[in-house]
XYZ file of N, CA, C and O in Angstrom:
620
model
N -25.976 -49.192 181.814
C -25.819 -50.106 180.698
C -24.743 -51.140 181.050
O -23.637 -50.808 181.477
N -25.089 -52.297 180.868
C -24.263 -53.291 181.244
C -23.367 -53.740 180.075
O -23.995 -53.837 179.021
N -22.260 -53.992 180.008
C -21.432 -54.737 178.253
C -20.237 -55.108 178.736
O -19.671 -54.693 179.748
N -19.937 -55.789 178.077
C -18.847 -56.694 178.392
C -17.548 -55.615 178.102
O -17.544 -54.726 177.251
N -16.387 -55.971 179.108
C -15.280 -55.073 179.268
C -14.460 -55.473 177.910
O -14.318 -56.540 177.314
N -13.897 -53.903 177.646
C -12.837 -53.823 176.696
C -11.953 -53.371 177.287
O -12.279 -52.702 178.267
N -10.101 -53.545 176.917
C -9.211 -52.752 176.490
C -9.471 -51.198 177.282
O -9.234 -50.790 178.419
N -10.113 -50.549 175.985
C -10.384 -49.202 176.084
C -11.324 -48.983 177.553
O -11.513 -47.775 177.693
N -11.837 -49.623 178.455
C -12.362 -49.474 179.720
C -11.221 -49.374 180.613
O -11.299 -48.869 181.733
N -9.846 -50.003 179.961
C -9.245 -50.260 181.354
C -8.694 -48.728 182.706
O -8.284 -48.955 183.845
N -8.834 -47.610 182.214
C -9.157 -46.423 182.673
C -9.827 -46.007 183.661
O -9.387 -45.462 184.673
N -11.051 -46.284 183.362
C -12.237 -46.448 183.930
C -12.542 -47.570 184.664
O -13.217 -47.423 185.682
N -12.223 -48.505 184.382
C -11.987 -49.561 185.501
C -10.933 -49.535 186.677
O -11.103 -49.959 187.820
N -9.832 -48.955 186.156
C -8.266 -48.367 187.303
C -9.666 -47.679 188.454
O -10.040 -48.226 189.492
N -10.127 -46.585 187.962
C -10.320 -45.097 188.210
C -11.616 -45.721 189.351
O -11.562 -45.104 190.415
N -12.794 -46.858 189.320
C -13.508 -47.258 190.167
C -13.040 -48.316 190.891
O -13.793 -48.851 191.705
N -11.825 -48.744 190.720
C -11.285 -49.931 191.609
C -10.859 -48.898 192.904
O -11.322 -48.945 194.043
N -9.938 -48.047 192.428
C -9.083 -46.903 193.487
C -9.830 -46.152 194.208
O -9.286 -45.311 194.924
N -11.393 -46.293 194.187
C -12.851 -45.533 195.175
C -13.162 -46.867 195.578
O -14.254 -46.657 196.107
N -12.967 -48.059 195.692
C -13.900 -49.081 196.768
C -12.935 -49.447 197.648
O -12.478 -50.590 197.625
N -12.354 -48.153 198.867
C -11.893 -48.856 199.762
C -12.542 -49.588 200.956
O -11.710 -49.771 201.844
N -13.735 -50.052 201.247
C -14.301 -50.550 202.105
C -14.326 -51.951 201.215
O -14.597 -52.861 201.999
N -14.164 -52.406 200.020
C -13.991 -54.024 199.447
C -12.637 -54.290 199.566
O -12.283 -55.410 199.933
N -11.514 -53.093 199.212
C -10.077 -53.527 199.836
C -10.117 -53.798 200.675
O -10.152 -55.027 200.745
N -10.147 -53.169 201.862
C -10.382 -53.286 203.272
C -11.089 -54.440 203.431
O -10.503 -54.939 204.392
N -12.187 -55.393 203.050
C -12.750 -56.444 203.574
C -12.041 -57.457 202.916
O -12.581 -58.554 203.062
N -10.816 -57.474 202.111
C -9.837 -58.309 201.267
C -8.531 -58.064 201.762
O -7.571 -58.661 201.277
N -8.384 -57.117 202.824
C -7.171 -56.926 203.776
C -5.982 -56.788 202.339
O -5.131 -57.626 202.043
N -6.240 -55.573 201.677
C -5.296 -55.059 200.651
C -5.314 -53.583 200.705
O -6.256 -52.929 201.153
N -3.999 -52.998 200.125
C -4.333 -51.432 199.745
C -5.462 -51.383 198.526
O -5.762 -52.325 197.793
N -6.056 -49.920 198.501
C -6.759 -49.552 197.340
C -5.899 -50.206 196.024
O -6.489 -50.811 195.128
N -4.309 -49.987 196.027
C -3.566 -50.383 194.757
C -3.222 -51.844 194.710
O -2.811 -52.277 193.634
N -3.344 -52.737 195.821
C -3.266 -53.840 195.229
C -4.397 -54.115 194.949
O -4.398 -54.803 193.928
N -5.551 -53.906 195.390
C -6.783 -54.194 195.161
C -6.926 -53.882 193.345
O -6.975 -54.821 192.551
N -6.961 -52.873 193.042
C -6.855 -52.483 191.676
C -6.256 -52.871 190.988
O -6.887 -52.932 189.932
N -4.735 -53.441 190.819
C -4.082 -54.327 190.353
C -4.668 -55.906 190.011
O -5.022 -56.395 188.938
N -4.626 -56.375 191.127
C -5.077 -57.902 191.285
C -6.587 -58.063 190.316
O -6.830 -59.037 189.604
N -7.612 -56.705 190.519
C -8.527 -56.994 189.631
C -8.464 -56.830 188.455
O -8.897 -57.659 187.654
N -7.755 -55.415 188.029
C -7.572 -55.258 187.104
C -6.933 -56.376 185.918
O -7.142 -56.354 184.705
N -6.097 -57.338 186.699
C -5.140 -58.354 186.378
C -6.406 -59.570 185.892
O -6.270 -60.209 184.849
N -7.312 -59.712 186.581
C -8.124 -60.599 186.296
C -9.435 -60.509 185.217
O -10.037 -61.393 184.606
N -9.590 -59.110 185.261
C -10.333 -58.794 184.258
C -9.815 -59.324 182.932
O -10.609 -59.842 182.147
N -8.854 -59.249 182.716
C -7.761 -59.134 181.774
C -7.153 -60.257 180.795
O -6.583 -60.333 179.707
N -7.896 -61.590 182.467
C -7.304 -62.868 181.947
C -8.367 -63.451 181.029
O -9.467 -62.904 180.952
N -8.062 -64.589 180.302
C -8.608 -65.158 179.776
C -9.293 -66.219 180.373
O -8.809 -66.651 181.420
N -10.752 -66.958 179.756
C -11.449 -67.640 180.434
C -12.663 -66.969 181.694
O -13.304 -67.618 182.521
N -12.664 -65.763 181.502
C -13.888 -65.110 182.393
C -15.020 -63.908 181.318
O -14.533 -63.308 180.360
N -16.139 -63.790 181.617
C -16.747 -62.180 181.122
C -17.073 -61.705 182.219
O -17.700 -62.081 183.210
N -16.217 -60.260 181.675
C -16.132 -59.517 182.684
C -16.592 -58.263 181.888
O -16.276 -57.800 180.792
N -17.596 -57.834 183.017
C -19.150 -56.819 182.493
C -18.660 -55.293 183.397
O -18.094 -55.084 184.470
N -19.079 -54.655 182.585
C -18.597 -52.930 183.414
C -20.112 -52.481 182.849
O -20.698 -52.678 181.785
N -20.442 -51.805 184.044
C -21.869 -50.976 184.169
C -21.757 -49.751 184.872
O -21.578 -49.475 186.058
N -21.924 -49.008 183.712
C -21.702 -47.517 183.291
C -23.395 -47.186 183.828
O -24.153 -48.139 184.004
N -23.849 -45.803 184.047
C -24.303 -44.793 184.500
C -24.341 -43.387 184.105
O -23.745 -42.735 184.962
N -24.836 -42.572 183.073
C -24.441 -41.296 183.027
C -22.812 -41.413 182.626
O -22.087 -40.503 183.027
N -22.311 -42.331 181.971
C -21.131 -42.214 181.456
C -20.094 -42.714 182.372
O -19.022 -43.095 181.901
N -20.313 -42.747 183.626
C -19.412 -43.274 184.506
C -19.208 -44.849 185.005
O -20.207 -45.512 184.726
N -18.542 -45.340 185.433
C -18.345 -46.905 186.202
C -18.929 -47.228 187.377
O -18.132 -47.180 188.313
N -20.779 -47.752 187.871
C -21.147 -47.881 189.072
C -20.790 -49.122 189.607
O -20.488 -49.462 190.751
N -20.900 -49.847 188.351
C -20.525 -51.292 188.803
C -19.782 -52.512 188.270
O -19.747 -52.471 187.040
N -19.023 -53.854 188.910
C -18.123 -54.436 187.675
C -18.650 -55.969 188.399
O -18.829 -56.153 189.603
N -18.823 -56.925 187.355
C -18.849 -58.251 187.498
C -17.821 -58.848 186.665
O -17.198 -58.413 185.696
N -17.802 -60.038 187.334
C -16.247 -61.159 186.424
C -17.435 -62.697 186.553
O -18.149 -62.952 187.523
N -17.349 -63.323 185.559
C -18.131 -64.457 185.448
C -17.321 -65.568 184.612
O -17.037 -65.741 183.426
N -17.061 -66.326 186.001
C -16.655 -67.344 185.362
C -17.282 -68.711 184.665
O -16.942 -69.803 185.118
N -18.279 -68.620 183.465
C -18.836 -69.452 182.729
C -19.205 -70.789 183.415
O -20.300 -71.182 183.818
N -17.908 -71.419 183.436
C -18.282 -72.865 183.527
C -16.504 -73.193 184.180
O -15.455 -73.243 183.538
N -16.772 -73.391 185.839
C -15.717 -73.930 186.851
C -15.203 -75.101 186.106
O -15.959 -75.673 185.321
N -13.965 -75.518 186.280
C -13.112 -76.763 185.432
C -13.559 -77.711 186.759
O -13.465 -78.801 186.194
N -13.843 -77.936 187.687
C -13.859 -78.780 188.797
C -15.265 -79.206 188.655
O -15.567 -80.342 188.290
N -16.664 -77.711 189.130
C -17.610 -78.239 189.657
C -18.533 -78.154 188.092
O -19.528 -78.875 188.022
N -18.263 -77.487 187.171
C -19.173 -77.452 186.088
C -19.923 -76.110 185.876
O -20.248 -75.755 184.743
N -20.248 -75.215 187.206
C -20.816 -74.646 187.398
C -20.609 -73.439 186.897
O -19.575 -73.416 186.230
N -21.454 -71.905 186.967
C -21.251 -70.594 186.854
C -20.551 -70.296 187.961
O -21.070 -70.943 188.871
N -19.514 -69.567 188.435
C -19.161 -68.824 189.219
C -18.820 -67.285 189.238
O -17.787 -66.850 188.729
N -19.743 -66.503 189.852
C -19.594 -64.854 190.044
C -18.658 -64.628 190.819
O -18.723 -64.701 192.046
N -17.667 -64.321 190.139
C -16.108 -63.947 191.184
C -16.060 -62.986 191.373
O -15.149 -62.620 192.115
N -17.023 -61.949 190.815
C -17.047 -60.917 191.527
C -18.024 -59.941 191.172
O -18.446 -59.814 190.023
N -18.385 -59.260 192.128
C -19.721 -58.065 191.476
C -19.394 -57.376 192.908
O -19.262 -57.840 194.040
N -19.314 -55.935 192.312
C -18.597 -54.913 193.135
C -19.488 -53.403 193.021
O -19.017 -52.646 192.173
N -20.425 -53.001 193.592
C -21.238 -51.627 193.065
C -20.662 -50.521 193.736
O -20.336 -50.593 194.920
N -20.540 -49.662 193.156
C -19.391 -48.497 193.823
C -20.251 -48.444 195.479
O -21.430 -48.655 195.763
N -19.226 -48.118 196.218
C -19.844 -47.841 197.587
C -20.530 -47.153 198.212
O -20.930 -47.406 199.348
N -20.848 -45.880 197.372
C -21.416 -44.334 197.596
C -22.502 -44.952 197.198
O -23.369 -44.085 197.315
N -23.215 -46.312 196.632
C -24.516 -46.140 196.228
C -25.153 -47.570 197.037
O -26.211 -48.162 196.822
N -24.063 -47.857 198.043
C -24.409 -49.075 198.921
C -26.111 -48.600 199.113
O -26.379 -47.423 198.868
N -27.062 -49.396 199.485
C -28.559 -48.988 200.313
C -28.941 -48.341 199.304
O -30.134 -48.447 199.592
N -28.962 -47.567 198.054
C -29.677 -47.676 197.178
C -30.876 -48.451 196.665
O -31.940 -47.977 196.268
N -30.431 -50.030 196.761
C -31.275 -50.649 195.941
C -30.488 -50.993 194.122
O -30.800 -51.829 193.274
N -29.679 -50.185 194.125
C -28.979 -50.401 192.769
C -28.787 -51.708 192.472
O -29.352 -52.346 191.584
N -27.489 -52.312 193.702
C -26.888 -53.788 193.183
C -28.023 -54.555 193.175
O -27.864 -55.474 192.370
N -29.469 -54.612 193.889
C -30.454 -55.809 193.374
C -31.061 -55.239 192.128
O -31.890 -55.857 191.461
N -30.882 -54.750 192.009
C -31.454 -54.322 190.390
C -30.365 -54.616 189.080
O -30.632 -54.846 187.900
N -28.857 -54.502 189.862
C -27.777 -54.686 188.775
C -27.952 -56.352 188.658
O -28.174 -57.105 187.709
N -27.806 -56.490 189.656
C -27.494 -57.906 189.905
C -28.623 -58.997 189.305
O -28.291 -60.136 188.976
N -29.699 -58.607 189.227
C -30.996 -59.313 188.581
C -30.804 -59.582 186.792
O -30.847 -60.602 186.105
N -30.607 -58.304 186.513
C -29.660 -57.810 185.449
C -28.947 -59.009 184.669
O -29.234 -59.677 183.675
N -27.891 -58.975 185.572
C -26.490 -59.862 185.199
C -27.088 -61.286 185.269
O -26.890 -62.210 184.480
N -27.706 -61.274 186.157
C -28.089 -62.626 186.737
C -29.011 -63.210 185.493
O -28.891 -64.314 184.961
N -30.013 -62.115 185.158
C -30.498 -62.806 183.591
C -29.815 -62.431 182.342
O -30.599 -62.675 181.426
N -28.895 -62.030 181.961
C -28.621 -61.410 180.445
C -27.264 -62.371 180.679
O -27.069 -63.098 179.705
N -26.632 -62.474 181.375
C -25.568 -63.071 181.322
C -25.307 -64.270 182.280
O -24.112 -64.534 182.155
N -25.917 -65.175 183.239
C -25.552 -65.880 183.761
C -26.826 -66.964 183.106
O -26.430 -67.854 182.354
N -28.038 -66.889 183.345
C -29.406 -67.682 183.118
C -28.743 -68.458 181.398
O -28.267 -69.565 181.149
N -28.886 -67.833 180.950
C -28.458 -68.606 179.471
C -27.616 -69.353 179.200
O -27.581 -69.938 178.118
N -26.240 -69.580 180.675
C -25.275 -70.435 180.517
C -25.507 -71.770 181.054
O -25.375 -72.928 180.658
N -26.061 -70.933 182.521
C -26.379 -72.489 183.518
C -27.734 -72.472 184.102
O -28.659 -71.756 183.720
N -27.771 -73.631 185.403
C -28.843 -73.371 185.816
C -28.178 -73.635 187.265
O -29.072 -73.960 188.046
N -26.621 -73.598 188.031
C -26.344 -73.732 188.860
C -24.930 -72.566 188.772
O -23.955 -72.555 188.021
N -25.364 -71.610 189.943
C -24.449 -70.630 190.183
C -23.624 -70.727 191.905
O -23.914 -70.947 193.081
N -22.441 -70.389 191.023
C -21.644 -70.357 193.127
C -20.894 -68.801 192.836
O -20.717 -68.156 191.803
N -20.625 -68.604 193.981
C -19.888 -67.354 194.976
C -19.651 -67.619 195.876
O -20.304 -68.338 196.632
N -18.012 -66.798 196.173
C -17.637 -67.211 197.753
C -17.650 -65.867 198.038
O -17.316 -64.991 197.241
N -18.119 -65.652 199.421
C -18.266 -64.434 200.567
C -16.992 -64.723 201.675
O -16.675 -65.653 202.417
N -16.474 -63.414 201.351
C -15.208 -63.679 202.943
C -16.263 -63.802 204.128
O -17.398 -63.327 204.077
N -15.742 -64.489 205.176
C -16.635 -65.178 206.392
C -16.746 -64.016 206.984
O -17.764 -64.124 207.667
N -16.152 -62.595 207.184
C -16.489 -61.662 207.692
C -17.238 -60.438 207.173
O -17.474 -59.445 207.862
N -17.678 -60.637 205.578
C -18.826 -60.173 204.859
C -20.121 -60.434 204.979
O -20.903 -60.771 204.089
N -20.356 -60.238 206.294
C -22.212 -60.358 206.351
C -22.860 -59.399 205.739
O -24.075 -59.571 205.642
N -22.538 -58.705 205.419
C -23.768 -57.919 204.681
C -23.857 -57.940 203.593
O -24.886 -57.523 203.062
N -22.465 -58.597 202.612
C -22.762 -59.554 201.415
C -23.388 -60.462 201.351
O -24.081 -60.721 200.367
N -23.286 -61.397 202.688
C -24.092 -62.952 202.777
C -25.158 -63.086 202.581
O -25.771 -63.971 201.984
N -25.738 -61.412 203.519
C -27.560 -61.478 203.442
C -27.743 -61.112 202.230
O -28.712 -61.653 201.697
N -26.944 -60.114 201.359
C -27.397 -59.485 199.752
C -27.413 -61.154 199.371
O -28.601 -61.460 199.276
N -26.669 -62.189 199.151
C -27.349 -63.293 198.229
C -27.765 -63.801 198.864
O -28.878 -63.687 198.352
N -28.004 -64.596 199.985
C -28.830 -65.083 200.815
C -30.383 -64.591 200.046
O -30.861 -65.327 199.183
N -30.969 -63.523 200.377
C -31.633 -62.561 199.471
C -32.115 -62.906 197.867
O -33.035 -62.689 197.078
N -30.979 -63.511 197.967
C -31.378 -63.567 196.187
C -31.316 -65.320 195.580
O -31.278 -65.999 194.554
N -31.343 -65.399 197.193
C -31.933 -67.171 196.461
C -30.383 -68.171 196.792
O -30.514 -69.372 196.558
N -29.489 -67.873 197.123
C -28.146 -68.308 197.449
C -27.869 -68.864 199.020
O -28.069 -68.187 200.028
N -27.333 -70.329 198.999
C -27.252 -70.912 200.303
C -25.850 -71.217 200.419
O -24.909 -71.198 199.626
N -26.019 -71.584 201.977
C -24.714 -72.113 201.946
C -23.993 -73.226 201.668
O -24.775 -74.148 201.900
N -22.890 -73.715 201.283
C -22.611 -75.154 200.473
C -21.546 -75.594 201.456
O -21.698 -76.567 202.195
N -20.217 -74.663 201.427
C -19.040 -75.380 201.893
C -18.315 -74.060 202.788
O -18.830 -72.963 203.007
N -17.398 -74.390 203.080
C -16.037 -73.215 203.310
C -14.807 -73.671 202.421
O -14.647 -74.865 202.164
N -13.800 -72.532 201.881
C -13.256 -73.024 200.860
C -12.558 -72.529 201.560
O -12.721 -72.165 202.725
N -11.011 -72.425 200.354
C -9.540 -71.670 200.161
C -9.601 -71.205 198.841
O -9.583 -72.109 198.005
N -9.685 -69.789 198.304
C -9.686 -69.233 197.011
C -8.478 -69.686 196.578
O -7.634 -70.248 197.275
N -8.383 -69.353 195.049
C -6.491 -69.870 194.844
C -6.004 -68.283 195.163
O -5.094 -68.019 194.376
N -6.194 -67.540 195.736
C -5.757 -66.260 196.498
C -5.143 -66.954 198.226
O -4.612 -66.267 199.099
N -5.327 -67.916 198.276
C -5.253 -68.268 200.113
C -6.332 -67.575 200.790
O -6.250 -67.512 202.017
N -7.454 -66.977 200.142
C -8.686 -66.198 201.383
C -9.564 -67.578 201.324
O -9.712 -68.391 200.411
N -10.235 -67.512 203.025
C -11.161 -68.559 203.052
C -11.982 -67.769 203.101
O -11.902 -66.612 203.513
N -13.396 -68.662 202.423
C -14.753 -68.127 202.176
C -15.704 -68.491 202.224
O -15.363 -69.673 202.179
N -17.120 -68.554 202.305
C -18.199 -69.468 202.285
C -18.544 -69.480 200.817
O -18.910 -68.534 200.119
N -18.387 -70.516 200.549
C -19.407 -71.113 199.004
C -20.897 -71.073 199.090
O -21.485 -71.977 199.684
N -21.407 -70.297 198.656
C -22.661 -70.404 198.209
C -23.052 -70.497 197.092
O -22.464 -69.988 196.137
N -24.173 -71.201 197.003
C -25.019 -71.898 195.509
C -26.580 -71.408 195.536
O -27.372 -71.165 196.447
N -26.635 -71.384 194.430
C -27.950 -70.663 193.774
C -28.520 -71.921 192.506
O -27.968 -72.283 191.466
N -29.419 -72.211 192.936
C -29.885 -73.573 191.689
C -30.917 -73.210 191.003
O -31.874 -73.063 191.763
N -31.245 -72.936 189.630
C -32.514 -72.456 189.061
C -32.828 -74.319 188.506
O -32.211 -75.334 188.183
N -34.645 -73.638 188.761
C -35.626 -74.314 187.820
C -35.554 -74.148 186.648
O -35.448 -72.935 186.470
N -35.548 -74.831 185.430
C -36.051 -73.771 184.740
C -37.682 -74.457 184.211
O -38.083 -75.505 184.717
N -38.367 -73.836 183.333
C -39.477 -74.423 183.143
C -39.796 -75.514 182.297
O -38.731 -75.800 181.750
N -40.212 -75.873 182.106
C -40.118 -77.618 181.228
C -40.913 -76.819 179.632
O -41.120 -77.510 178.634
């Protein structure tokens, strides 16, 4: 079940940040800053940020930033599926998900940045309709590839 984060998640959000050490690790952080820094952002204002529960538990977390102050656009700052269920098939199914209940109804132009040494993120959106645009600087100092996703929609 996908719903937008509360307060009362923040537990459960600590508790699946502190199990994805292979996304710390590709963000060159401990498990605890990693958990911090997100936790911190969940938190802020100006994003929806979605927790997707399972049998009661936390498999997966997105942060959506509506509408960029620069480009106009949607930006997915983050979508994270616990790691034990990598090759599943889960995140294209979460992600289709998010991608219609919560992103389709805002815009019709989506970005994400991939650290340049996340290929096997690149091909997951690559995959899902996402190219490449630019190389950036996050306001974190990580450089990343920008990718964009442009929907039709139907007339």
């Amino acid at each position: 079940m996908i719903r937008p984060y509360t307060a009362e998640d923040r537990p459960a959000l600590e508790d699946f940040l502190m199990h994805q050490h292979i996304f710390a690790r590709l963000n060159e952080q401990s498990v605890e800053m990693f958990r911090d820094e997100n936790v911190a952002d969940f938190e802020a204002d100006g994003t929806v940020s979605l927790i997707i529960r399972e049998d009661g538990r936390v498999v997966a977390i997105a942060d959506l930033l509506k509408r960029h102050p620069v480009d106009g656009s949607l930006w997915l700052g983050l979508f994270i599926v616990d790691e034990t269920l990598h090759g599943t098939g889960l995140a294209q199914t979460l992600y289709e998900q998010v991608e219609e209940e919560y992103m389709h109804p805002y815009q019709t132009e989506f970005r994400l940045g991939v650290l340049p040494h996340n290929v096997r993120a690149r091909r997951f959106w690559e995959r899902n309709g996402y190219v490449y645009e630019k190389d950036s600087i996050t306001n974190k100092g990580l450089r990343v590839h920008v990718l964009k996703k442009r929907l039709i929609r139907p007339e």
